[in-house]
Amino acid sequence: MIVQSIADEKLHEVHIDGLRGLAALMVLAVHLEIGKFSSSFLRSFVDAGARGVQLFFLISAYTLFRSSKLKFHRDKYPRRNFFLRRAFRILPLWWISLIIFALIDGRSFHDCLPDFFMYFGFIRYIPGTDVIPLGWSIFVEETFYLFLPVIFAVVTNFRRATAFCLVMITVCAVWIKGGRRIGIPEDVYFLSLAPPAQWPALAGGICLYFLLESPTVKFFINHKWGNRVLQGVTLVAFLAFFRSNFLVATVSVALLFVSAASTHGFMARLARWKLLRSFGVCCYSIYLFHPLVVRWSAPLFQKLFLKWSSEPISGELQFLVIFPLTAFLCLLIGQVIFKWIEYPSVQLGKKLIRKTELAV
């Protein structure tokens, strides 16, 4: 079942929902620690599911830049409305999940203040700062949102988008190498998960926007032979780079994105699969709450599964059985949260924007 998307009907691209769903499942896979894989090769691909975060970044920057192209020319107060939309999209569910995680883990009100006011990302190297698992990625996106209206005004074509992406890659390299030299703490991967290290993926999403707006590129990826070349390059890049560090792996993830944007081919069909799209529509709910589902349900599924077998079961077989069950449970919970919290919050934000626009 696909719940109603919150995307603007005029801007909604079906395959984007599928890509979001794929990203959510990739992240879920890497957090599902069950059994020991007999194949280190397969284990490395499951662990590389962490690159689903980079896919989220690409999608976020692409969709926000695409929507801003229309709304910044249509709205009376585009920058104010942009920040209102992002606030109602992110904060209500963020605050609710913060309360839930704090209560479950016995966190005090004082412990939650950095997360509540969204400045925890600056002090993540302090043990225990993260109340919400994976909250660092939300912080990265929030910092990017702050500069997006300015970026939107400056980056107006593919050439500038490419230059901006190269600047962000340089910033990433300087931040990580320079940070190590001057002794910036590396606890809980603070250096590599801080915004400057992750901005290249978001800049890459802007490049993808301009790339896919090109009639030449559209013709190529939708042409029979051009699409075959794209599928082949994507497969080679996936096998070669997907298990690399987050910066290199973003290249293979970006190619997956472009392949999904075409009208045919494996990735195009996969991204338009209804079940995968249903994960994508409520991916934010799944993303925030899947750690709790994994924490409680995965051990139970594993215990039941192992109880039925008198022989040792490989990690691969356990994964093939337990992953779909956990994913399905995440989907059910995600759809409920989306229906009762996410969707109403976004609609409330839109209603407020309409009222303030009419009042002026």
Short mmCIF file of C-alpha atoms in Angstrom, two decimals:
data_model
loop_
_atom_site.label_atom_id
_atom_site.label_comp_id
_atom_site.label_asym_id
_atom_site.label_seq_id
_atom_site.Cartn_x
_atom_site.Cartn_y
_atom_site.Cartn_z
CA MET A 1 0.00 0.00 0.00
CA ILE A 2 1.34 3.44 -0.94
CA VAL A 3 0.27 6.23 1.38
CA GLN A 4 -0.27 9.66 -0.14
CA SER A 5 2.98 11.46 -0.86
CA ILE A 6 3.59 14.91 0.61
CA ALA A 7 5.35 16.04 -2.57
CA ASP A 8 3.82 18.78 -4.72
CA GLU A 9 1.82 17.06 -7.47
CA LYS A 10 3.36 19.31 -10.13
CA LEU A 11 6.87 18.31 -9.04
CA HIS A 12 6.34 14.73 -7.94
CA GLU A 13 8.59 12.19 -9.66
CA VAL A 14 7.56 8.61 -8.95
CA HIS A 15 11.07 7.17 -9.17
CA ILE A 16 12.26 9.52 -6.41
CA ASP A 17 9.99 7.71 -3.95
CA GLY A 18 11.56 4.44 -5.04
CA LEU A 19 15.07 5.80 -4.57
CA ARG A 20 14.16 7.01 -1.09
CA GLY A 21 12.80 3.57 -0.30
CA LEU A 22 16.00 1.97 -1.57
CA ALA A 23 18.07 4.31 0.60
CA ALA A 24 15.98 3.47 3.68
CA LEU A 25 16.39 -0.28 3.09
CA MET A 26 20.14 0.13 2.55
CA VAL A 27 20.48 1.87 5.91
CA LEU A 28 18.27 -0.74 7.59
CA ALA A 29 20.41 -3.56 6.16
CA VAL A 30 23.66 -2.24 7.60
CA HIS A 31 22.11 -1.89 11.06
CA LEU A 32 20.71 -5.41 11.09
CA GLU A 33 23.52 -7.23 12.87
CA ILE A 34 22.63 -10.91 12.74
CA GLY A 35 24.85 -13.93 12.47
CA LYS A 36 28.30 -14.12 10.92
CA PHE A 37 28.51 -14.12 7.15
CA SER A 38 30.63 -16.88 5.64
CA SER A 39 31.40 -14.61 2.70
CA SER A 40 33.35 -11.44 3.47
CA PHE A 41 32.45 -10.20 -0.03
CA LEU A 42 28.71 -10.32 0.69
CA ARG A 43 29.26 -8.88 4.15
CA SER A 44 31.09 -5.93 2.63
CA PHE A 45 28.12 -5.14 0.37
CA VAL A 46 25.68 -5.28 3.28
CA ASP A 47 27.95 -3.00 5.30
CA ALA A 48 28.11 -0.63 2.34
CA GLY A 49 24.40 -0.05 2.88
CA ALA A 50 25.64 2.91 4.91
CA ARG A 51 25.97 4.64 1.52
CA GLY A 52 22.20 4.90 1.62
CA VAL A 53 22.79 8.10 3.60
CA GLN A 54 24.68 9.57 0.64
CA LEU A 55 21.76 8.58 -1.59
CA PHE A 56 19.44 10.44 0.77
CA PHE A 57 21.68 13.51 0.49
CA LEU A 58 21.66 13.39 -3.31
CA ILE A 59 17.88 13.04 -3.39
CA SER A 60 17.33 15.80 -0.84
CA ALA A 61 19.49 18.36 -2.66
CA TYR A 62 18.03 17.38 -6.05
CA THR A 63 14.38 17.65 -4.98
CA LEU A 64 14.85 20.83 -2.95
CA PHE A 65 16.69 22.55 -5.78
CA ARG A 66 14.06 21.43 -8.25
CA SER A 67 11.16 22.65 -6.10
CA SER A 68 12.93 25.90 -5.27
CA LYS A 69 13.25 26.63 -8.98
CA LEU A 70 9.46 26.97 -9.12
CA LYS A 71 8.63 28.26 -5.66
CA PHE A 72 11.29 30.98 -5.50
CA HIS A 73 9.66 32.62 -8.53
CA ARG A 74 6.08 32.00 -7.41
CA ASP A 75 6.07 32.87 -3.68
CA LYS A 76 6.02 36.41 -2.34
CA TYR A 77 8.47 35.50 0.42
CA PRO A 78 10.32 32.48 -0.96
CA ARG A 79 13.13 32.33 1.63
CA ARG A 80 10.80 32.62 4.60
CA ASN A 81 8.49 30.01 3.08
CA PHE A 82 11.41 27.71 2.35
CA PHE A 83 12.47 27.66 5.99
CA LEU A 84 8.88 27.25 7.17
CA ARG A 85 8.44 24.24 4.90
CA ARG A 86 11.64 22.64 6.15
CA ALA A 87 10.75 23.33 9.80
CA PHE A 88 7.32 21.71 9.55
CA ARG A 89 8.78 18.85 7.51
CA ILE A 90 11.61 18.00 9.90
CA LEU A 91 11.07 19.30 13.42
CA PRO A 92 7.71 17.87 14.64
CA LEU A 93 8.70 14.26 14.05
CA TRP A 94 12.26 14.97 15.18
CA TRP A 95 11.05 16.31 18.54
CA ILE A 96 8.62 13.43 19.03
CA SER A 97 11.30 10.85 18.25
CA LEU A 98 13.68 12.69 20.59
CA ILE A 99 11.21 12.36 23.45
CA ILE A 100 10.65 8.66 22.73
CA PHE A 101 14.36 7.80 22.55
CA ALA A 102 15.07 9.87 25.67
CA LEU A 103 12.37 8.08 27.68
CA ILE A 104 13.45 4.64 26.50
CA ASP A 105 17.15 5.23 27.16
CA GLY A 106 16.64 7.15 30.41
CA ARG A 107 18.06 10.46 29.17
CA SER A 108 17.56 13.62 31.21
CA PHE A 109 16.08 16.88 29.95
CA HIS A 110 19.54 18.43 30.07
CA ASP A 111 20.93 15.62 27.88
CA CYS A 112 18.34 16.39 25.20
CA LEU A 113 18.84 20.14 24.90
CA PRO A 114 21.55 20.00 22.20
CA ASP A 115 19.38 17.67 20.09
CA PHE A 116 16.20 19.64 20.74
CA PHE A 117 17.75 22.89 19.51
CA MET A 118 19.70 21.16 16.73
CA TYR A 119 23.20 22.17 17.75
CA PHE A 120 24.29 18.71 18.88
CA GLY A 121 26.21 18.21 15.64
CA PHE A 122 28.85 20.71 16.75
CA ILE A 123 29.64 18.71 19.90
CA ARG A 124 29.06 15.13 18.76
CA TYR A 125 32.58 14.15 19.79
CA ILE A 126 31.37 14.30 23.40
CA PRO A 127 30.19 10.76 24.35
CA GLY A 128 26.43 10.48 24.75
CA THR A 129 25.54 13.62 22.79
CA ASP A 130 23.57 11.69 20.19
CA VAL A 131 20.14 10.88 21.58
CA ILE A 132 18.66 9.81 18.23
CA PRO A 133 20.73 7.27 16.30
CA LEU A 134 21.67 8.62 12.84
CA GLY A 135 20.71 12.11 13.96
CA TRP A 136 24.06 13.33 12.59
CA SER A 137 22.72 13.03 9.02
CA ILE A 138 19.70 15.19 9.84
CA PHE A 139 22.08 17.78 11.27
CA VAL A 140 24.13 17.70 8.05
CA GLU A 141 21.02 18.40 6.00
CA GLU A 142 19.87 21.17 8.32
CA THR A 143 23.19 22.99 7.95
CA PHE A 144 22.90 22.68 4.18
CA TYR A 145 19.37 24.09 4.25
CA LEU A 146 20.67 27.24 5.91
CA PHE A 147 22.78 28.07 2.87
CA LEU A 148 20.48 26.69 0.16
CA PRO A 149 18.66 29.98 -0.65
CA VAL A 150 22.04 31.61 -1.26
CA ILE A 151 23.30 28.62 -3.24
CA PHE A 152 20.13 28.70 -5.32
CA ALA A 153 20.79 32.34 -6.26
CA VAL A 154 24.43 31.72 -7.21
CA VAL A 155 24.44 28.25 -8.77
CA THR A 156 22.38 28.80 -11.91
CA ASN A 157 23.78 26.28 -14.40
CA PHE A 158 25.63 22.98 -14.64
CA ARG A 159 29.03 24.63 -14.95
CA ARG A 160 28.55 26.52 -11.69
CA ALA A 161 27.07 23.44 -10.05
CA THR A 162 30.16 21.44 -11.01
CA ALA A 163 32.43 24.18 -9.67
CA PHE A 164 30.44 24.26 -6.45
CA CYS A 165 30.75 20.49 -6.12
CA LEU A 166 34.53 20.69 -6.59
CA VAL A 167 34.71 23.40 -3.93
CA MET A 168 32.77 21.17 -1.53
CA ILE A 169 35.11 18.24 -2.25
CA THR A 170 38.05 20.52 -1.46
CA VAL A 171 36.35 21.66 1.76
CA CYS A 172 35.81 18.00 2.67
CA ALA A 173 39.48 17.12 2.11
CA VAL A 174 40.74 20.18 4.01
CA TRP A 175 38.36 19.52 6.89
CA ILE A 176 39.36 15.87 7.34
CA LYS A 177 43.11 16.18 6.74
CA GLY A 178 43.41 19.54 8.49
CA GLY A 179 41.21 18.36 11.34
CA ARG A 180 43.50 15.43 12.02
CA ARG A 181 46.55 17.66 12.01
CA ILE A 182 45.17 20.14 14.51
CA GLY A 183 43.69 17.43 16.71
CA ILE A 184 39.93 17.76 16.17
CA PRO A 185 38.39 14.79 18.05
CA GLU A 186 37.62 11.73 15.94
CA ASP A 187 35.38 10.03 18.50
CA VAL A 188 32.12 8.63 17.05
CA TYR A 189 33.49 9.46 13.57
CA PHE A 190 33.09 13.16 14.31
CA LEU A 191 35.41 14.27 11.49
CA SER A 192 33.93 12.11 8.73
CA LEU A 193 30.29 12.62 9.76
CA ALA A 194 30.48 16.38 10.28
CA PRO A 195 28.73 18.62 7.70
CA PRO A 196 31.90 19.74 5.81
CA ALA A 197 32.76 16.10 5.13
CA GLN A 198 29.28 15.27 3.83
CA TRP A 199 28.45 18.39 1.83
CA PRO A 200 29.95 17.00 -1.43
CA ALA A 201 27.04 14.54 -1.69
CA LEU A 202 24.52 17.37 -1.31
CA ALA A 203 26.41 19.44 -3.87
CA GLY A 204 26.30 16.38 -6.13
CA GLY A 205 22.51 16.41 -5.91
CA ILE A 206 22.49 19.93 -7.36
CA CYS A 207 24.74 18.76 -10.21
CA LEU A 208 22.27 15.95 -10.88
CA TYR A 209 19.46 18.47 -11.12
CA PHE A 210 21.14 20.46 -13.89
CA LEU A 211 22.42 17.30 -15.59
CA LEU A 212 18.97 15.72 -15.80
CA GLU A 213 17.44 18.98 -17.01
CA SER A 214 19.59 18.80 -20.13
CA PRO A 215 17.65 17.63 -23.24
CA THR A 216 20.82 15.93 -24.49
CA VAL A 217 21.23 13.91 -21.32
CA LYS A 218 17.53 13.02 -21.29
CA PHE A 219 17.77 11.78 -24.86
CA PHE A 220 20.89 9.74 -24.11
CA ILE A 221 19.64 7.97 -20.98
CA ASN A 222 16.28 7.19 -22.59
CA HIS A 223 17.72 6.04 -25.92
CA LYS A 224 17.96 2.27 -26.32
CA TRP A 225 21.73 2.09 -26.73
CA GLY A 226 22.48 5.06 -24.53
CA ASN A 227 20.54 3.45 -21.72
CA ARG A 228 22.45 0.20 -22.15
CA VAL A 229 25.73 2.06 -21.86
CA LEU A 230 24.44 3.82 -18.75
CA GLN A 231 23.32 0.55 -17.17
CA GLY A 232 26.71 -1.02 -17.90
CA VAL A 233 28.68 1.91 -16.48
CA THR A 234 26.43 1.96 -13.42
CA LEU A 235 27.00 -1.75 -12.78
CA VAL A 236 30.78 -1.44 -13.13
CA ALA A 237 30.86 1.63 -10.85
CA PHE A 238 28.64 -0.13 -8.32
CA LEU A 239 30.92 -3.17 -8.13
CA ALA A 240 34.10 -1.06 -8.11
CA PHE A 241 33.22 1.88 -5.87
CA PHE A 242 30.17 1.08 -3.77
CA ARG A 243 32.25 -0.46 -0.96
CA SER A 244 34.73 2.43 -0.96
CA ASN A 245 34.73 5.41 1.39
CA PHE A 246 31.67 7.65 1.38
CA LEU A 247 33.16 10.22 -1.00
CA VAL A 248 34.14 7.72 -3.72
CA ALA A 249 31.01 5.61 -3.24
CA THR A 250 28.86 8.67 -3.92
CA VAL A 251 29.89 8.34 -7.59
CA SER A 252 28.25 4.91 -7.89
CA VAL A 253 25.22 6.11 -5.94
CA ALA A 254 24.85 9.11 -8.29
CA LEU A 255 24.91 6.77 -11.29
CA LEU A 256 22.15 4.70 -9.67
CA PHE A 257 20.21 7.95 -9.38
CA VAL A 258 20.66 8.79 -13.07
CA SER A 259 19.76 5.24 -14.14
CA ALA A 260 16.54 5.42 -12.13
CA ALA A 261 15.61 8.70 -13.85
CA SER A 262 15.49 7.01 -17.26
CA THR A 263 12.30 5.53 -18.69
CA HIS A 264 13.57 1.95 -18.94
CA GLY A 265 16.25 -0.35 -17.61
CA PHE A 266 16.58 -2.29 -14.37
CA MET A 267 17.01 0.69 -12.04
CA ALA A 268 14.13 2.56 -13.68
CA ARG A 269 11.82 -0.41 -13.10
CA LEU A 270 13.10 -0.97 -9.57
CA ALA A 271 12.62 2.67 -8.57
CA ARG A 272 9.02 2.57 -9.83
CA TRP A 273 8.16 -0.66 -8.00
CA LYS A 274 5.12 0.07 -5.83
CA LEU A 275 6.45 -1.71 -2.75
CA LEU A 276 9.74 0.19 -2.85
CA ARG A 277 7.88 3.46 -3.41
CA SER A 278 5.78 2.78 -0.32
CA PHE A 279 9.00 2.64 1.73
CA GLY A 280 10.08 5.90 0.12
CA VAL A 281 6.97 7.89 0.93
CA CYS A 282 7.38 7.34 4.67
CA CYS A 283 11.19 7.02 4.64
CA TYR A 284 11.74 9.78 7.22
CA SER A 285 9.61 7.92 9.77
CA ILE A 286 11.37 4.66 8.95
CA TYR A 287 14.78 6.31 9.11
CA LEU A 288 14.23 7.80 12.57
CA PHE A 289 12.50 4.82 14.19
CA HIS A 290 14.10 1.78 12.54
CA PRO A 291 16.82 1.59 15.25
CA LEU A 292 14.08 0.82 17.79
CA VAL A 293 12.53 -1.79 15.51
CA VAL A 294 15.94 -3.41 14.97
CA ARG A 295 16.70 -3.25 18.69
CA TRP A 296 13.50 -5.03 19.73
CA SER A 297 12.28 -7.16 16.86
CA ALA A 298 15.44 -8.43 15.14
CA PRO A 299 16.65 -10.47 18.17
CA LEU A 300 13.15 -11.93 18.52
CA PHE A 301 13.00 -12.92 14.85
CA GLN A 302 16.49 -14.38 15.10
CA LYS A 303 15.63 -16.39 18.21
CA LEU A 304 12.49 -17.83 16.61
CA PHE A 305 14.30 -18.62 13.38
CA LEU A 306 17.19 -20.40 15.10
CA LYS A 307 14.78 -22.33 17.32
CA TRP A 308 13.21 -23.96 14.26
CA SER A 309 16.52 -25.35 13.04
CA SER A 310 18.67 -27.98 14.71
CA GLU A 311 21.60 -27.18 12.41
CA PRO A 312 23.83 -24.07 12.44
CA ILE A 313 22.46 -21.39 10.12
CA SER A 314 24.71 -19.11 8.13
CA GLY A 315 24.53 -15.36 8.56
CA GLU A 316 23.49 -15.01 4.92
CA LEU A 317 20.45 -17.25 5.38
CA GLN A 318 19.48 -15.51 8.61
CA PHE A 319 19.72 -12.17 6.83
CA LEU A 320 17.56 -13.35 3.90
CA VAL A 321 14.78 -14.33 6.31
CA ILE A 322 15.02 -11.70 9.05
CA PHE A 323 15.69 -8.65 6.87
CA PRO A 324 12.33 -8.81 4.98
CA LEU A 325 10.44 -9.37 8.25
CA THR A 326 12.13 -6.41 9.91
CA ALA A 327 11.67 -4.24 6.81
CA PHE A 328 7.96 -5.09 6.67
CA LEU A 329 7.54 -4.18 10.35
CA CYS A 330 9.39 -0.90 9.73
CA LEU A 331 7.05 -0.18 6.83
CA LEU A 332 3.93 -0.74 8.92
CA ILE A 333 5.17 1.45 11.74
CA GLY A 334 6.47 4.06 9.29
CA GLN A 335 3.13 4.33 7.52
CA VAL A 336 1.28 4.84 10.80
CA ILE A 337 3.72 7.56 11.90
CA PHE A 338 3.59 9.18 8.47
CA LYS A 339 -0.20 9.25 8.45
CA TRP A 340 -0.62 10.70 11.95
CA ILE A 341 2.44 12.91 12.36
CA GLU A 342 4.44 13.60 9.21
CA TYR A 343 1.64 14.29 6.76
CA PRO A 344 -0.44 16.50 9.12
CA SER A 345 2.68 18.47 10.08
CA VAL A 346 3.54 19.21 6.45
CA GLN A 347 -0.05 20.16 5.66
CA LEU A 348 -0.11 22.48 8.65
CA GLY A 349 3.02 24.19 7.36
CA LYS A 350 1.48 24.62 3.91
CA LYS A 351 -1.69 26.04 5.45
CA LEU A 352 0.32 28.55 7.48
CA ILE A 353 2.22 29.65 4.37
CA ARG A 354 -1.00 30.12 2.40
CA LYS A 355 -2.49 32.24 5.19
CA THR A 356 0.57 34.45 5.54
CA GLU A 357 0.79 34.90 1.76
CA LEU A 358 -2.87 35.98 1.59
CA ALA A 359 -2.56 38.25 4.63
CA VAL A 360 0.08 40.41 2.96
#
